Structure formats: C-alpha cells, structure tokens
Short mmCIF file of C-alpha atoms in Angstrom, two decimals:
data_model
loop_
_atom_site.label_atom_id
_atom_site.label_comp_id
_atom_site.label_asym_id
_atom_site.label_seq_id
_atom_site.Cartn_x
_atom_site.Cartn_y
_atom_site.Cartn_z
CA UNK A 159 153.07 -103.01 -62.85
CA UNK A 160 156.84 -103.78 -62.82
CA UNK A 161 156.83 -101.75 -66.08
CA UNK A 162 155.51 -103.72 -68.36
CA UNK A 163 153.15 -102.81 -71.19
CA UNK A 164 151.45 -105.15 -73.95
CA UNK A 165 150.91 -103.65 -77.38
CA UNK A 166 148.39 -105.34 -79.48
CA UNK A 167 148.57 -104.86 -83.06
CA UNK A 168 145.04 -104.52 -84.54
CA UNK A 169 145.04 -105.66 -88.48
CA UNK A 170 141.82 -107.67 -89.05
CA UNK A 171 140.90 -108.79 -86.01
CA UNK A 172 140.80 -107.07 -82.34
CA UNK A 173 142.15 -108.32 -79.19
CA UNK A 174 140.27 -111.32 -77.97
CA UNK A 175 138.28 -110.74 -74.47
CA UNK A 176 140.26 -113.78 -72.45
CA UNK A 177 143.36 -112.18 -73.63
CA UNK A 178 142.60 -108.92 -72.29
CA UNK A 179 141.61 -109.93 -68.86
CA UNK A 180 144.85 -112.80 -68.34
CA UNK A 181 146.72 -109.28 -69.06
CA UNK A 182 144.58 -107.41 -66.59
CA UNK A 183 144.62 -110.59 -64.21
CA UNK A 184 148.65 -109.99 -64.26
CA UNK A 185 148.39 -106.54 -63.87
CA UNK A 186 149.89 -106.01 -67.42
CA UNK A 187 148.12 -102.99 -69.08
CA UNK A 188 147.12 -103.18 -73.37
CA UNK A 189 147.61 -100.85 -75.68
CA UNK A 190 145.86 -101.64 -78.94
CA UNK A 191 146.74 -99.90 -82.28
CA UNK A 192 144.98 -100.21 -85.35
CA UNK A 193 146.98 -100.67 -88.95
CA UNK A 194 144.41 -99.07 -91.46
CA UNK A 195 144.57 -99.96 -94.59
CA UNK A 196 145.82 -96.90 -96.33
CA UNK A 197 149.28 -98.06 -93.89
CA UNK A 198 149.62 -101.40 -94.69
CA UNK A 199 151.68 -103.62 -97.10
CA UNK A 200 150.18 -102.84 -100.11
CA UNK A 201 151.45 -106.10 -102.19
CA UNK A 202 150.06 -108.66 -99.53
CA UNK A 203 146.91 -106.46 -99.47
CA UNK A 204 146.76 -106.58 -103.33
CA UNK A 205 147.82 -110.66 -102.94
CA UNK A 206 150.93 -109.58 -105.18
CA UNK A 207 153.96 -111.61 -104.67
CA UNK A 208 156.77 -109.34 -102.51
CA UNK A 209 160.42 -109.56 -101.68
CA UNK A 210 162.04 -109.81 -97.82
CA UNK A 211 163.23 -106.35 -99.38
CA UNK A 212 160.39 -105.59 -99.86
CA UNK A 213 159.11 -106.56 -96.32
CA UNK A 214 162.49 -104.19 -95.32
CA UNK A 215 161.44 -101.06 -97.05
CA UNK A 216 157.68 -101.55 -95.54
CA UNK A 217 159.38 -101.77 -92.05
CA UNK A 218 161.27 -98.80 -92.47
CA UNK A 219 158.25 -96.66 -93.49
CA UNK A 220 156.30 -97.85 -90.31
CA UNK A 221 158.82 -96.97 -88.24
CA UNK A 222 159.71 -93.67 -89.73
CA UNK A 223 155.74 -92.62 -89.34
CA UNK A 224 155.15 -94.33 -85.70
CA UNK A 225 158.42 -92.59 -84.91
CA UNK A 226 156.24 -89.22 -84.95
CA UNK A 227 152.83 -90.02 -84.09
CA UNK A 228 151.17 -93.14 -82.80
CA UNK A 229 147.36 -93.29 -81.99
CA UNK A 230 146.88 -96.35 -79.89
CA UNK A 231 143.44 -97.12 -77.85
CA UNK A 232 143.74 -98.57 -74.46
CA UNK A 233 142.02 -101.78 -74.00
CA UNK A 234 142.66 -102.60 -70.19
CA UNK A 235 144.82 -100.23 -67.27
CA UNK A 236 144.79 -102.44 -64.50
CA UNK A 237 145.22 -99.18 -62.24
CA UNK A 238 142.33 -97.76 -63.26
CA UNK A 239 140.11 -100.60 -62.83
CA UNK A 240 141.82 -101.30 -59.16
CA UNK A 241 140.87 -97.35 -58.76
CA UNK A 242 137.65 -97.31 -60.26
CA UNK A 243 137.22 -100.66 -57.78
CA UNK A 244 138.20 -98.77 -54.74
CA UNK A 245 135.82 -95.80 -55.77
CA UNK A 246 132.63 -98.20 -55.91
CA UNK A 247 133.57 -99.90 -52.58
CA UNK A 248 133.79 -96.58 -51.03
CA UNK A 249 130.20 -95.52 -52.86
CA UNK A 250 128.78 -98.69 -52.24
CA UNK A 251 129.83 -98.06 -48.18
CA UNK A 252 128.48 -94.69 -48.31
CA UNK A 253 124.99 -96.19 -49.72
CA UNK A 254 124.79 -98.93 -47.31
CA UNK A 255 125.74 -96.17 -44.75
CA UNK A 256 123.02 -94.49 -46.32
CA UNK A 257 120.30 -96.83 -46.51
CA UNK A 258 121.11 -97.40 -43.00
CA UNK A 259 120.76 -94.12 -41.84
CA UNK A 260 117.14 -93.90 -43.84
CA UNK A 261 116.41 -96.95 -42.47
CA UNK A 262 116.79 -95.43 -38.98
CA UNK A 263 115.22 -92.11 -40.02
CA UNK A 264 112.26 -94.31 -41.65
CA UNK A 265 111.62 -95.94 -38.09
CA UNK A 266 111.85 -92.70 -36.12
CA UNK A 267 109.22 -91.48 -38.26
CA UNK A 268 107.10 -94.82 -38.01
CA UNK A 269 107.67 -94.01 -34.60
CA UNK A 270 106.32 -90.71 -34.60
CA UNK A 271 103.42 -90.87 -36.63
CA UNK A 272 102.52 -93.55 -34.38
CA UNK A 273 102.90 -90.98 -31.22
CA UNK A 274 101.26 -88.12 -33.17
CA UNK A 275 98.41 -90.53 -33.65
CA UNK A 276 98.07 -91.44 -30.49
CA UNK A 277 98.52 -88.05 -29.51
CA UNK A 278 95.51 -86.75 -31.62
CA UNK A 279 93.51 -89.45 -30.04
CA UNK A 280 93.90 -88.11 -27.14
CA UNK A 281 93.34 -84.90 -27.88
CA UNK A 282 90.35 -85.72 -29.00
CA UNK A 283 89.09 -87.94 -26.33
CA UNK A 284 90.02 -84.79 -24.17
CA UNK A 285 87.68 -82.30 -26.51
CA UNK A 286 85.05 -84.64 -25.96
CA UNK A 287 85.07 -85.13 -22.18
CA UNK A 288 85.54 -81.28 -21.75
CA UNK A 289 82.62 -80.97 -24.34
CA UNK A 290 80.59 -83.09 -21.94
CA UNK A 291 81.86 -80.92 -19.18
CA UNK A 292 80.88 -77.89 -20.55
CA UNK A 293 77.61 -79.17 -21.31
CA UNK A 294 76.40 -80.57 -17.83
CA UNK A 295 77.92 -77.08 -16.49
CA UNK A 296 75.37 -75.34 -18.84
CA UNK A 297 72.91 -77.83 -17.77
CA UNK A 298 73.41 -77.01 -14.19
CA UNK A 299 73.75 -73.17 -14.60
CA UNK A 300 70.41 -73.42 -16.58
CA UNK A 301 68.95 -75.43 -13.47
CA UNK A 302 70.30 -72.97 -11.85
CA UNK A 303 69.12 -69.81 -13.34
CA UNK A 304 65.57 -71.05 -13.54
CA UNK A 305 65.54 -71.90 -9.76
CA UNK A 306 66.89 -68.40 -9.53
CA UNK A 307 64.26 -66.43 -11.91
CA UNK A 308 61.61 -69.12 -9.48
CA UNK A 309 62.80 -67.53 -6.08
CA UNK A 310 62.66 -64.01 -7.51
CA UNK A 311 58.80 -64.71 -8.76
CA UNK A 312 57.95 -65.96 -5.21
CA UNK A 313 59.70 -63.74 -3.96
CA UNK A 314 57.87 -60.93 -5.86
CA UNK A 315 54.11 -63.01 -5.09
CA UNK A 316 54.77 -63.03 -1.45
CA UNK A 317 55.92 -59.77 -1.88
CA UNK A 318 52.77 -58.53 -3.37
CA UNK A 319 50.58 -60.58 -0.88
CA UNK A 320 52.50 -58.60 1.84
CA UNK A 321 51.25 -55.67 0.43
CA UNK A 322 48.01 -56.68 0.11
CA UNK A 323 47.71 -57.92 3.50
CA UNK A 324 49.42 -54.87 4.68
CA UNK A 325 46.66 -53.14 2.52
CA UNK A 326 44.04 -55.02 4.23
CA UNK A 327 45.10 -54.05 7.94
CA UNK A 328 45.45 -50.45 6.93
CA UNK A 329 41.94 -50.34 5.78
CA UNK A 330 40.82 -52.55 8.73
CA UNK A 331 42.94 -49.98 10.94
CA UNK A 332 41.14 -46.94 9.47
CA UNK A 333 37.36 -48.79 9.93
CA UNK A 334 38.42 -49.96 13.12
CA UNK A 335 39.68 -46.56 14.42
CA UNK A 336 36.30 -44.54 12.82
CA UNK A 337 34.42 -47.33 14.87
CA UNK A 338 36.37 -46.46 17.88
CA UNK A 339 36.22 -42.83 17.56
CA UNK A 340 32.29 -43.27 17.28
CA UNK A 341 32.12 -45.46 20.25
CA UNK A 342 34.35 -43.20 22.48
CA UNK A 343 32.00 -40.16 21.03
CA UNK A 344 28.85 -42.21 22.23
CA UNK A 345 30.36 -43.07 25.44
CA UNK A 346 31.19 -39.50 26.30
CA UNK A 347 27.85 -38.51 24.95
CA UNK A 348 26.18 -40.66 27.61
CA UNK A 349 25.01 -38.93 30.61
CA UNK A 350 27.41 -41.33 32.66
CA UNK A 351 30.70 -41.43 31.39
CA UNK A 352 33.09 -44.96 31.01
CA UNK A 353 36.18 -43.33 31.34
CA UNK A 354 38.14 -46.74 31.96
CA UNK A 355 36.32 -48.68 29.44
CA UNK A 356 37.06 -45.71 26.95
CA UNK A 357 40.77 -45.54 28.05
CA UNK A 358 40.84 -49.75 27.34
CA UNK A 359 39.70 -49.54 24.12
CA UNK A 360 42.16 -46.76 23.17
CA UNK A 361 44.76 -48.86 24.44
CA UNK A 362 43.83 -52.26 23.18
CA UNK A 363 43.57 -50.25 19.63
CA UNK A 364 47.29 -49.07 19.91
CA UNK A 365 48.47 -52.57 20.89
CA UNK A 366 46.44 -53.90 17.96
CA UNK A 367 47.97 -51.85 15.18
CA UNK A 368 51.07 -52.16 16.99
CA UNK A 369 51.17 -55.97 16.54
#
C-alpha cells in the first residue's frame, strides 16, 4: 500500500460510498473517526462568535487528548478485502470441486440403481423359471409315483391270481391224484392186472404236476 493511510474525519456526515471505494480502488486503506459532540468546538456548536485563538486553544486540546487515545473505525483495508477475495475463490473452487465430485457420485449411483434394478429383475425372472421347474418336477415325480403305487397294485393282483391259480392246481393235483390212486386200486383189483397202463398213468401224473 506504499504506506499510505486516509483518515476521514466524521463530524456530521460519514464518508461517502464512491469515496470509499476510489480509496479501496487505489489500494489506500480509511480510517474514519468520529468527533462527538461532547469534543467539539463548543462556540461554533453554540453558533457563538470565536477567535483564531480561540480556534488555537481548541487545537491544542484535540491534540493533547488524541495524543493518548484515538478510537477510529475502519471503513475499507484493501488487504483484507484482496484476502477475503482470495478466500472465496479458493471456497468457491472447492464447491465447484465439490459439486463436481457429487455430480459424479450422483451418476454412479443413477448408475447403480439402474444395475440393482435390473439385477432384481433378473432375479426374479430366475425365481420364476425355477418355480416352474420345480413345479413340472413335482408334476413328473407325482406321474411318477402314481405309475409306481399302479405297478405295485398289479403287481400285487397278478400276484394274488398266481396264488389262486396255484391254489386251483393244488386242489386239482389232490382230486386228480385220489382219482388216480382209485383207478390204480381198481386196476390191481381186477383179476388181470394193467401193469403198463398203471405205470403210464403214474408217470403222466408226475409229468403233469411237474409242468
């Protein structure tokens, strides 16, 4: 700033807007201090007339009191507002940096949600042909099964007609061999034995139960 420092003495009126920023605009910082009126000239404030002594002895008193203490208010630091400057570009980079990054995060997870959804679809698709699956297995199992539980009833029927039919030749056996027996009886009761037409029968018996 080369040094250089405006001081604005604030009576009645403050420093004007335009004049603060040509300061700022030359990188000239303001200081602004306020005369209250329990400091100043008494006589003009009164509208009495006064003397240039008058104006002397005022000057003195000023300077003996700013001499200790002077509270001035700072109207424009042309540092800080370069600084304060630099800050917001570097915040308004980091939010743009920001926004970019969320832009990029907010596509990723466009992106995803439109995998996931896909995803799910398929998933689903999958539970539904595996449902179908399942059920024509069952269907065919059940098919299956009955077929099964069919062949073991036939089974059991033919079963239980071989038995009967095994039944059947037993007792047809047993009549057939008490027939026999008689016959051979009456042949060897006769006074002139058939010994080879008793020894046929016997044998055509044995092949006949044997088949």
């Amino acid at each position: 700033m080369g040094g250089k420092v405006a001081l604005e003495i604030f009576v009645t009126h403050s420093c004007e807007p335009d004049k603060v920023k040509a300061f700022e605009s030359h990188n000239i910082p303001i200081l602004e201090v306020k005369i209250s009126d329990s400091i100043r000239f008494r006589k003009e404030l009164n509208k009495q007339p006064f003397t240039p002594e008058d104006l002397e002895d005022y000057f003195e008193k000023l300077r003996a009191r700013f001499s200790q203490q002077v509270f001035a208010k700072i109207l424009s630091n042309p540092l800080v507002t370069q600084h304060s400057r630099t800050i917001i570009k570097k915040l308004k980079d980091t939010l743009d940096s920001s926004n970019d990054k969320m832009s990029r995060v907010t596509r990723n997870v466009t992106l995803l949600e439109r995998e996931s959804a896909r995803y799910k679809q398929y998933v689903e698709q999958l539970k539904i042909s595996q449902n179908q699956e399942l059920e024509s297995f069952q269907s065919i199992l059940l098919e299956k099964q009955e077929s099964f539980e069919q062949s073991q009833l036939d089974l059991h029927q033919q079963y239980q007609r071989q038995i009967g039919i095994s039944k059947l030749y037993t007792a047809m056996g047993i009549v057939f061999a008490g027939v026999l027996t008689t016959l051979m009886l009456l042949l060897l009761a006769l006074p002139h034995i058939n010994y080879e037409l008793a020894a046929r029968l016997v044998v055509d018996y044995f092949n006949w139960v044997k088949h």
